[in-house]
Structures are given as structure tokens and as C-alpha cells.
Short mmCIF file of C-alpha atoms and ligand atoms in Angstrom, two decimals:
data_model
loop_
_atom_site.label_atom_id
_atom_site.label_comp_id
_atom_site.label_asym_id
_atom_site.label_seq_id
_atom_site.Cartn_x
_atom_site.Cartn_y
_atom_site.Cartn_z
CA MET A 1104 56.74 -20.26 21.82
CA ARG A 1105 55.35 -21.66 25.02
CA SER A 1106 54.07 -25.18 24.46
CA PRO A 1107 50.68 -26.42 25.89
CA SER A 1108 52.56 -28.78 28.11
CA GLU A 1109 54.63 -26.03 29.68
CA GLU A 1110 51.58 -24.04 30.43
CA LEU A 1111 50.03 -27.09 32.08
CA LYS A 1112 53.15 -27.58 34.12
CA GLN A 1113 53.09 -23.98 35.29
CA LEU A 1114 49.37 -24.37 36.37
CA ASP A 1115 50.60 -27.45 38.19
CA GLU A 1116 53.19 -25.63 40.11
CA LEU A 1117 50.97 -22.84 41.12
CA ALA A 1118 48.23 -25.45 42.40
CA LEU A 1119 45.80 -24.11 39.92
CA ARG A 1120 45.50 -26.93 37.51
CA ARG A 1121 41.99 -28.29 37.27
CA SER A 1122 40.85 -31.81 36.16
CA LEU A 1123 37.46 -33.37 35.65
CA LYS A 1124 36.06 -35.45 38.41
CA TRP A 1125 34.13 -38.26 36.82
CA VAL A 1126 30.98 -39.16 38.85
CA ASP A 1127 30.65 -42.90 38.20
CA SER A 1128 27.30 -43.63 39.64
CA GLU A 1129 25.25 -45.83 37.15
CA SER A 1130 22.29 -44.13 38.44
CA TYR A 1131 21.68 -41.41 40.97
CA ALA A 1132 19.21 -41.80 43.83
CA SER A 1133 19.72 -38.49 45.28
CA SER A 1134 21.71 -35.02 44.74
CA ARG A 1135 23.52 -35.29 48.04
CA HIS A 1136 25.31 -38.28 47.31
CA ILE A 1137 27.72 -39.15 44.36
CA ASP A 1138 29.93 -42.04 43.59
CA LEU A 1139 33.61 -40.90 42.97
CA ASP A 1140 36.34 -43.33 42.09
CA GLY A 1141 34.08 -46.29 43.35
CA ARG A 1142 33.22 -44.60 46.65
CA LYS A 1143 30.05 -43.35 48.01
CA ILE A 1144 30.62 -39.51 48.83
CA ILE A 1145 28.37 -37.08 50.48
CA ASN A 1146 28.10 -34.20 48.16
CA PHE A 1147 28.51 -30.83 49.51
CA ALA A 1148 29.00 -29.22 46.22
CA SER A 1149 25.75 -29.20 44.49
CA ASN A 1150 23.84 -26.19 43.39
CA ASP A 1151 20.70 -28.41 43.25
CA TYR A 1152 19.62 -26.76 46.48
CA LEU A 1153 16.09 -28.30 46.68
CA GLY A 1154 17.06 -31.61 45.26
CA LEU A 1155 14.76 -31.01 42.32
CA SER A 1156 17.24 -32.56 39.54
CA GLN A 1157 16.07 -35.98 40.88
CA HIS A 1158 12.46 -35.22 41.55
CA PRO A 1159 10.03 -38.01 40.38
CA SER A 1160 7.46 -35.57 38.93
CA LEU A 1161 10.01 -33.64 37.01
CA LYS A 1162 11.63 -36.74 35.60
CA GLN A 1163 7.92 -37.53 34.41
CA ALA A 1164 7.78 -34.01 32.93
CA MET A 1165 10.86 -34.66 31.13
CA ILE A 1166 9.71 -38.01 29.58
CA GLU A 1167 6.27 -36.47 28.73
CA GLY A 1168 8.09 -33.59 26.92
CA VAL A 1169 10.14 -35.96 25.11
CA GLN A 1170 7.13 -38.20 24.04
CA ARG A 1171 5.33 -34.93 22.72
CA TRP A 1172 8.18 -32.91 21.02
CA GLY A 1173 11.13 -35.22 20.71
CA VAL A 1174 14.56 -34.96 22.06
CA GLY A 1175 15.89 -32.05 20.06
CA SER A 1176 14.56 -28.68 18.50
CA SER A 1177 16.03 -28.75 15.09
CA ALA A 1178 16.73 -25.12 14.66
CA SER A 1179 17.45 -21.88 16.44
CA ARG A 1180 14.56 -20.02 18.26
CA LEU A 1181 14.25 -17.55 15.39
CA ILE A 1182 13.75 -20.23 12.90
CA THR A 1183 11.57 -23.16 14.02
CA GLY A 1184 12.88 -23.69 17.43
CA SER A 1185 10.19 -21.79 19.38
CA SER A 1186 7.50 -24.25 20.67
CA ILE A 1187 4.39 -23.87 22.76
CA ALA A 1188 6.53 -25.32 25.55
CA HIS A 1189 8.88 -22.27 25.38
CA ARG A 1190 6.08 -20.00 25.19
CA ALA A 1191 4.43 -21.35 28.20
CA LEU A 1192 7.80 -21.23 30.25
CA GLU A 1193 8.37 -17.64 29.17
CA ASP A 1194 4.81 -16.49 29.87
CA PHE A 1195 5.02 -18.16 33.35
CA ILE A 1196 8.29 -16.37 34.25
CA ALA A 1197 7.03 -12.94 32.97
CA GLU A 1198 3.99 -13.13 35.07
CA LYS A 1199 5.73 -14.31 38.24
CA LYS A 1200 8.41 -11.70 37.95
CA HIS A 1201 5.85 -8.93 37.25
CA CYS A 1202 7.31 -8.10 33.82
CA GLN A 1203 5.82 -7.65 30.29
CA ALA A 1204 7.93 -10.35 28.97
CA ALA A 1205 10.60 -13.03 29.49
CA LEU A 1206 13.04 -14.81 27.30
CA THR A 1207 14.78 -18.29 27.90
CA PHE A 1208 18.16 -19.46 26.74
CA SER A 1209 19.92 -22.96 26.76
CA THR A 1210 21.93 -22.05 29.82
CA GLY A 1211 22.41 -19.34 32.21
CA TYR A 1212 25.91 -18.61 30.78
CA ALA A 1213 24.41 -18.15 27.39
CA THR A 1214 21.82 -15.87 28.97
CA ALA A 1215 24.46 -13.58 30.54
CA VAL A 1216 26.79 -13.39 27.53
CA GLY A 1217 23.93 -12.84 25.09
CA SER A 1218 21.81 -10.36 27.14
CA VAL A 1219 24.52 -8.13 28.50
CA SER A 1220 26.31 -7.89 24.96
CA ALA A 1221 22.78 -6.96 23.29
CA LEU A 1222 21.89 -4.39 25.82
CA VAL A 1223 24.90 -2.10 25.60
CA GLY A 1224 27.77 -1.48 23.20
CA LYS A 1225 30.38 0.92 22.15
CA GLY A 1226 29.85 4.38 23.74
CA ASP A 1227 27.79 2.63 26.72
CA THR A 1228 28.92 1.79 30.10
CA ILE A 1229 28.87 -1.10 32.20
CA ILE A 1230 29.28 -0.95 35.92
CA LEU A 1231 29.83 -4.26 37.61
CA ASP A 1232 30.19 -5.45 41.26
CA LYS A 1233 33.69 -6.90 41.51
CA LEU A 1234 32.34 -10.33 42.47
CA ALA A 1235 30.14 -10.75 39.48
CA HIS A 1236 30.02 -14.13 37.76
CA ALA A 1237 32.38 -14.98 34.81
CA SER A 1238 29.40 -15.25 32.55
CA LEU A 1239 28.36 -11.62 33.25
CA ILE A 1240 31.96 -10.50 32.71
CA ASP A 1241 32.23 -12.25 29.48
CA GLY A 1242 29.14 -10.64 28.35
CA ALA A 1243 30.43 -7.17 29.35
CA ARG A 1244 33.73 -7.68 27.46
CA LEU A 1245 31.91 -9.09 24.33
CA SER A 1246 29.68 -5.89 24.43
CA GLY A 1247 32.46 -3.41 23.60
CA ALA A 1248 31.05 -1.02 26.25
CA THR A 1249 33.36 0.81 28.77
CA ILE A 1250 33.66 -1.44 31.83
CA ARG A 1251 33.82 0.01 35.36
CA VAL A 1252 34.09 -2.21 38.47
CA PHE A 1253 33.14 -1.18 42.21
CA PRO A 1254 34.20 -3.03 45.26
CA HIS A 1255 31.84 -5.75 46.32
CA ASN A 1256 28.62 -3.85 47.53
CA GLY A 1257 30.63 -0.70 47.60
CA LEU A 1258 27.96 1.80 47.29
CA GLU A 1259 30.23 4.98 47.53
CA LYS A 1260 32.26 3.79 44.45
CA LEU A 1261 29.18 2.70 42.56
CA GLU A 1262 27.67 6.28 43.28
CA ARG A 1263 30.91 7.89 41.85
CA LEU A 1264 30.86 5.67 38.85
CA LEU A 1265 27.27 6.42 38.13
CA ASP A 1266 27.82 10.21 38.46
CA GLY A 1267 30.58 10.01 36.09
CA SER A 1268 28.97 7.79 33.26
CA VAL A 1269 25.54 9.46 33.33
CA ARG A 1270 27.27 12.57 31.79
CA ASN A 1271 27.97 10.48 28.60
CA LEU A 1272 25.31 10.16 25.99
CA GLY A 1273 25.25 6.32 26.17
CA ARG A 1274 23.27 3.79 28.08
CA THR A 1275 24.60 2.97 31.54
CA LEU A 1276 23.83 -0.71 32.75
CA VAL A 1277 24.62 -1.53 36.38
CA ILE A 1278 25.16 -5.60 36.91
CA ILE A 1279 25.05 -7.29 40.20
CA GLU A 1280 23.87 -10.76 41.57
CA SER A 1281 21.23 -11.09 44.27
CA VAL A 1282 23.20 -13.90 45.94
CA TYR A 1283 26.83 -14.16 45.18
CA SER A 1284 27.98 -17.31 43.93
CA MET A 1285 31.30 -17.84 45.66
CA ASP A 1286 30.68 -15.97 48.82
CA GLY A 1287 27.05 -16.72 49.39
CA ASP A 1288 26.25 -13.19 50.67
CA VAL A 1289 23.54 -10.95 49.15
CA ALA A 1290 23.51 -7.65 47.29
CA GLU A 1291 22.57 -4.17 48.87
CA LEU A 1292 19.69 -4.47 46.57
CA GLU A 1293 17.39 -1.79 47.88
CA LYS A 1294 20.25 0.68 48.02
CA ILE A 1295 21.40 -0.12 44.62
CA ILE A 1296 18.03 0.35 43.12
CA GLU A 1297 17.75 3.81 44.87
CA LEU A 1298 21.17 4.83 43.16
CA LYS A 1299 20.58 3.58 39.80
CA ASN A 1300 17.00 5.44 39.80
CA LYS A 1301 18.82 8.63 41.06
CA TYR A 1302 21.21 8.51 38.11
CA GLY A 1303 18.70 6.84 35.48
CA ALA A 1304 20.83 3.83 34.80
CA LEU A 1305 19.51 0.34 33.90
CA LEU A 1306 19.86 -2.53 36.42
CA LEU A 1307 20.40 -6.20 35.74
CA VAL A 1308 20.22 -8.58 38.55
CA ASP A 1309 21.45 -12.26 38.23
CA GLU A 1310 19.20 -14.51 40.68
CA ALA A 1311 21.09 -17.51 39.92
CA HIS A 1312 21.56 -18.36 43.67
CA GLY A 1313 18.52 -16.49 44.83
CA LEU A 1314 15.79 -18.42 43.01
CA GLY A 1315 14.24 -21.14 44.90
CA ILE A 1316 15.94 -19.99 48.29
CA TYR A 1317 14.37 -16.46 48.84
CA GLY A 1318 10.84 -15.15 48.94
CA GLU A 1319 7.60 -16.77 50.21
CA GLN A 1320 7.18 -18.33 46.74
CA GLY A 1321 11.04 -19.04 46.19
CA LEU A 1322 11.16 -16.46 43.30
CA GLY A 1323 14.30 -14.98 44.61
CA LEU A 1324 15.52 -11.95 46.55
CA SER A 1325 13.63 -9.52 44.51
CA GLU A 1326 10.39 -11.21 45.89
CA HIS A 1327 11.75 -11.33 49.44
CA LEU A 1328 12.31 -7.46 49.12
CA ASN A 1329 9.32 -6.84 47.11
CA CYS A 1330 11.08 -4.98 44.46
CA SER A 1331 10.75 -7.04 41.28
CA ASP A 1332 9.08 -4.15 39.52
CA LYS A 1333 12.03 -1.80 40.20
CA ILE A 1334 14.67 -4.07 38.63
CA ASP A 1335 14.96 -3.36 34.87
CA ILE A 1336 16.23 -6.86 33.82
CA GLN A 1337 15.84 -9.79 36.08
CA MET A 1338 18.07 -12.71 35.32
CA GLY A 1339 18.41 -16.38 36.52
CA THR A 1340 19.22 -19.84 35.68
CA LEU A 1341 16.88 -22.89 35.53
CA SER A 1342 19.88 -25.19 36.29
CA LYS A 1343 20.46 -24.71 39.99
CA SER A 1344 17.55 -24.64 42.47
CA ALA A 1345 15.26 -25.35 39.44
CA GLY A 1346 17.26 -28.57 38.76
CA VAL A 1347 17.03 -28.67 35.06
CA ALA A 1348 18.97 -26.41 32.61
CA GLY A 1349 18.55 -23.04 30.85
CA GLY A 1350 18.52 -19.45 31.78
CA TYR A 1351 16.01 -16.65 31.70
CA ILE A 1352 15.70 -12.84 31.64
CA ALA A 1353 12.52 -11.14 32.43
CA SER A 1354 11.97 -7.42 31.59
CA SER A 1355 9.88 -4.86 29.36
CA GLN A 1356 8.73 -5.99 25.85
CA ASP A 1357 11.18 -3.54 24.33
CA ILE A 1358 14.22 -4.94 26.07
CA ILE A 1359 13.24 -8.69 25.28
CA ASP A 1360 12.67 -7.72 21.64
CA LEU A 1361 16.01 -6.08 21.49
CA VAL A 1362 17.76 -9.18 23.08
CA VAL A 1363 15.83 -11.34 20.50
CA ASN A 1364 17.32 -9.20 17.88
CA LYS A 1365 20.74 -8.90 19.05
CA ALA A 1366 22.00 -11.64 21.47
CA ARG A 1367 24.23 -13.76 19.48
CA SER A 1368 24.10 -16.74 21.85
CA PHE A 1369 20.20 -16.79 21.41
CA ILE A 1370 20.13 -16.19 17.51
CA TYR A 1371 23.15 -18.50 16.46
CA SER A 1372 22.40 -21.47 18.67
CA THR A 1373 19.87 -24.27 18.38
CA ALA A 1374 16.99 -23.90 20.66
CA PRO A 1375 16.95 -25.92 23.88
CA SER A 1376 14.54 -28.71 23.48
CA ALA A 1377 10.96 -28.21 24.18
CA ALA A 1378 11.17 -31.08 26.78
CA GLN A 1379 13.68 -29.09 28.69
CA ALA A 1380 11.35 -25.93 28.66
CA HIS A 1381 8.60 -28.08 29.61
CA THR A 1382 10.53 -29.51 32.39
CA ALA A 1383 11.81 -26.30 33.65
CA LEU A 1384 8.21 -24.80 33.81
CA ALA A 1385 7.16 -27.95 35.93
CA ALA A 1386 10.16 -27.18 38.20
CA LEU A 1387 9.15 -23.51 38.59
CA ARG A 1388 5.59 -24.45 39.40
CA LEU A 1389 6.99 -26.93 42.07
CA ILE A 1390 9.20 -24.19 43.61
CA ILE A 1391 6.10 -21.81 44.17
CA SER A 1392 4.16 -24.65 45.50
CA GLU A 1393 3.48 -25.86 49.03
CA GLU A 1394 6.06 -28.58 48.44
CA GLY A 1395 8.65 -26.15 47.42
CA LYS A 1396 7.90 -24.05 50.53
CA GLU A 1397 8.52 -27.20 52.54
CA LEU A 1398 11.82 -27.98 50.62
CA ARG A 1399 13.02 -24.42 51.23
CA SER A 1400 12.25 -24.77 54.97
CA SER A 1401 14.13 -27.93 55.34
CA LEU A 1402 17.09 -26.18 53.41
CA TRP A 1403 17.09 -23.21 55.69
CA LYS A 1404 16.99 -25.59 58.81
CA ASN A 1405 20.24 -27.20 57.44
CA ILE A 1406 21.83 -23.80 56.84
CA SER A 1407 21.11 -22.78 60.39
CA TYR A 1408 22.31 -26.08 61.89
CA LEU A 1409 25.59 -25.83 60.05
CA THR A 1410 26.29 -22.20 60.67
CA GLU A 1411 25.46 -22.22 64.52
CA LYS A 1412 27.83 -24.98 64.81
CA MET A 1413 30.54 -23.17 62.56
CA GLU A 1414 29.89 -19.87 64.58
CA CYS A 1415 29.23 -18.06 61.39
CA GLU A 1416 26.46 -16.44 59.46
CA ALA A 1417 25.11 -17.35 56.10
CA GLN A 1418 22.85 -15.55 53.87
CA SER A 1419 22.25 -18.38 51.43
CA ALA A 1420 22.92 -22.15 50.78
CA ILE A 1421 26.56 -21.33 49.96
CA ILE A 1422 28.86 -21.50 52.94
CA PRO A 1423 32.52 -20.59 52.10
CA TRP A 1424 35.27 -21.91 54.47
CA HIS A 1425 38.15 -19.64 53.96
CA VAL A 1426 41.55 -21.31 53.73
CA GLY A 1427 43.82 -18.72 52.28
CA SER A 1428 46.19 -20.18 49.65
CA SER A 1429 45.33 -22.46 46.85
CA GLU A 1430 47.72 -25.15 48.11
CA ASP A 1431 46.10 -25.34 51.45
CA ALA A 1432 42.73 -25.20 49.88
CA LEU A 1433 43.56 -28.23 47.75
CA THR A 1434 45.07 -30.11 50.67
CA VAL A 1435 42.09 -29.61 52.92
CA SER A 1436 39.84 -30.42 50.16
CA ASN A 1437 41.55 -33.68 49.26
CA ARG A 1438 41.73 -34.80 53.04
CA LEU A 1439 37.88 -34.24 53.39
CA LEU A 1440 37.39 -36.33 50.27
CA LYS A 1441 39.30 -39.25 51.74
CA GLU A 1442 36.85 -39.00 54.71
CA GLY A 1443 34.09 -39.21 51.94
CA LEU A 1444 33.11 -35.64 52.02
CA TYR A 1445 33.24 -33.56 48.69
CA THR A 1446 33.75 -29.79 49.55
CA PRO A 1447 35.79 -28.50 46.31
CA ALA A 1448 38.52 -26.21 46.52
CA ILE A 1449 37.58 -22.80 44.79
CA ARG A 1450 40.80 -21.01 43.65
CA TYR A 1451 42.10 -18.31 41.45
CA PRO A 1452 40.86 -17.27 38.82
CA THR A 1453 37.22 -18.32 40.15
CA VAL A 1454 37.99 -16.15 43.18
CA PRO A 1455 40.65 -13.42 43.85
CA LYS A 1456 44.21 -14.57 44.54
CA ASN A 1457 44.81 -15.79 48.30
CA THR A 1458 41.27 -16.05 49.04
CA ALA A 1459 41.02 -19.71 48.26
CA ARG A 1460 38.24 -21.39 50.00
CA LEU A 1461 36.18 -24.52 50.41
CA ARG A 1462 32.71 -23.85 48.93
CA ILE A 1463 30.22 -25.96 51.11
CA THR A 1464 26.81 -25.91 49.57
CA LEU A 1465 23.85 -27.47 51.44
CA THR A 1466 20.57 -28.83 50.05
CA ALA A 1467 17.18 -29.41 51.38
CA ASP A 1468 17.97 -33.27 51.36
CA HIS A 1469 21.18 -33.46 53.55
CA ARG A 1470 20.62 -35.37 56.81
CA GLN A 1471 21.61 -33.75 60.16
CA GLU A 1472 24.12 -36.61 60.69
CA GLU A 1473 25.93 -35.90 57.39
CA ILE A 1474 26.38 -32.25 58.39
CA ASP A 1475 27.69 -33.49 61.93
CA LEU A 1476 30.14 -35.66 60.10
CA LEU A 1477 31.44 -32.79 58.01
CA LEU A 1478 31.73 -30.65 61.09
CA ASN A 1479 33.80 -33.28 63.02
CA LYS A 1480 36.03 -33.76 60.26
CA MET A 1481 36.52 -29.89 59.72
CA ILE A 1482 37.44 -29.58 63.47
CA ASN A 1483 39.97 -32.21 63.20
CA LEU A 1484 41.64 -30.55 60.40
CA LYS A 1485 41.65 -27.24 62.14
CA SER A 1486 43.59 -28.72 65.05
C1 PLP B 1180 25.85 -20.77 37.48
C2 PLP B 1180 25.79 -19.25 37.03
C3 PLP B 1180 25.48 -18.83 35.88
C4 PLP B 1180 25.49 -19.76 34.77
O1 PLP B 1180 24.42 -20.63 34.61
P1 PLP B 1180 24.40 -21.98 33.96
O2 PLP B 1180 22.95 -22.32 34.02
O3 PLP B 1180 25.09 -22.92 34.92
O4 PLP B 1180 25.05 -21.81 32.66
C5 PLP B 1180 25.22 -17.46 35.73
N1 PLP B 1180 25.28 -16.54 36.88
C6 PLP B 1180 25.55 -17.03 38.01
C7 PLP B 1180 25.81 -16.01 39.20
C8 PLP B 1180 25.90 -18.27 38.34
O5 PLP B 1180 26.20 -18.82 39.48
#
């Protein structure tokens, strides 16, 4: 029998072993700086794209929420865990997403696993983009539905799979992201909507990295392309641009009711605190406000600045720097860390084998001189 230590050794040999990085700041002043091993590091690894996790008015909302409702929710949502704070958050999401109803979960991960496995089951088919997030894949596996995968944004294969699956009696659910979490590129959303309509399939779009970034109000790629009402299930997280925690789906009342009845991560888990819901609502209100718009514009300015200098293009705040092997990615990432820059190496199994990369993420808070520093150090490593 293989021992745990042998398994760890094997991960070490493949440069695939992971370990926790302890951020040792006594207090945070911003999301773009972290203290690691006693040193101040510029953080190019945050998903807090608008810097909202540190926003004074959201801190205030959390404190207010705790004072009104306490620190915990005491039971699952179906027992006594549903408060007026959850209600207000879900009503707001449903309205902004042009849907009949919305439902929130403790995390985006719980949202994906619970919703996907509630919406389809044995005899149904899930058709997934190859680069879909682990949480969506886990939900698909848990569901017991037949899983089919198409190459990233590969419309021809998607159409063939749709054509094959709609002959079955079961439901067909197509699952994509709006902005892909490791490549930072966007879905062929309008074309995929056309296809799913042609074959009468359901479409779930995960806006984890689109919310706060895209659209006049920052509601995501669906807002930007004006197609919210054509997506059957809109999903997202409240932990990235929104800076708090939690996940949501927005859809028809029937679909939301079905998920309430069947999603195990919703039913068998204590409700997120009312304070969390209250803060997430304040964060969404901020995202759609004039201030949110200004933060978005600073973020996009930073993205343009970096990509022009790198002579590459970016469709989001995620800019991958492809390195190749896991070993090289680790070496480059460690060298940059020595220079005070945190750009984590993303390796298999998060991304396919031999596509290891540094995943650079920008936020609205980054200063131009910090981006210049990153560029200089990257150029030095290349030569
Ligand atoms: C981060 C992420 C999730 C999970 O969200 P959490 O709130 O972090 O649990 C789901 N889907 C995608 C695409 C993500 O990037």
C-alpha cells in the first residue's frame, strides 16, 4: 500500500507539491500588498479586482450586520437560517440579473457543486467547456449525468454534442464561464446562446471573473453583451470582485425552487451569516455605483498599461504568462518572489499538463510604478 509520505514525495518530484503560504500581516491596509515571511510583497495574485475586501464602507456594513444579527446563522437556510438580509441580497441579484429569482450559497464552490448536481441527474447530459472551473466539474460528477466535454470555445464540437444529446429524453445542460479563471479570456457567449437555443438545451454561465469587470454597471459579460435574459442560469461568486464571500445563481422561479429542494450543499450546510449577506449586498450596490465605475476604469487602465508593454492582449484582469513546465513556472515564480513580487505558478491539475504559467492578476489599486517593477523583473528573467 502506498503511504501518504510516498505520495507526497512523488508530488515533490513532479514539482506539483503545494503548500500553504501564510500571509503574516497583523493588519491589511490594501489588497495589493501582502506580508510574506516578514517581507512586504506586491500582490499580483488577488481576485479582489476592485479592492473591495478592504473598503471602509463594506467593513462598516459587516460590523453593522454583526451588531444586528450576530456572527452566525445557527441553522441551515431551510430551517431558521434565512434572514431578511439574505432575502434582500437575493431580491437585488434577481432584479439586476433580470430574473424571477436568485439564491445565494456560502461560497461559489458550494453554488456550483449544489446547483449543477440539482439541475441534472442520471439520464441527463452535461456539456462542459474543457476549461470550466473545478467546482463545475465536481458538480457535474456528483450529478450522475453523462458528461461530455468540448474544446475551449470549440463551437463545432459543441454543436455535434448538442445534436447528439437532444435525441435523448433527458435534460441537456451546457456549462461555461464568462471569463475563464486561468486564461482570462472570454466565452463565445452569443454564439453559444444561439446554439443552445437551436437545440433546446439549458445554459449555465459562471460569471466568477466577469462580475465587477464587465458591463456599464459591472454586472458581468452578460450585461456587456446585453444577453442576461437569454441565459437560463446565471451564476457567480461574491468573493472576488465583490470582495466578500458567497455565491449566487439567478434564474426562473421553478429552477430556483428545484435547487432549494435538491442542492445538498445548500440543504445540509449552515446558512452563511446574515452579516455576510448584508455586506455582499452593500458590495453589489457599490459595484453598480459611480464609485464602482471609477474603480473599473482604473482597473482597465492598469490592464491596458501592462498588456501594451507585454505586447499581448487581455480580455480581463487575469493575464497569464506562459512558461511551459511546472519546474520552470516554479523557478520563475520563486525568483520574482525574491524580488518582492507575488505571481503564483499555476500548475497541473489546475491547468492542463505542460501549460504551466504565472497567473498575473491586476487590481484597480495597483500603482503604475508597481506594474513597471513587475515588467522590469520579467524582462530580466526572460533574457
Ligand atoms: C473562484 C471560482 C469559483 C468558486 O468561488 P468561491 O467563492 O471562491 O468558492 C467558482 N467558479 C469559478 C470560475 C471561479 O473562478
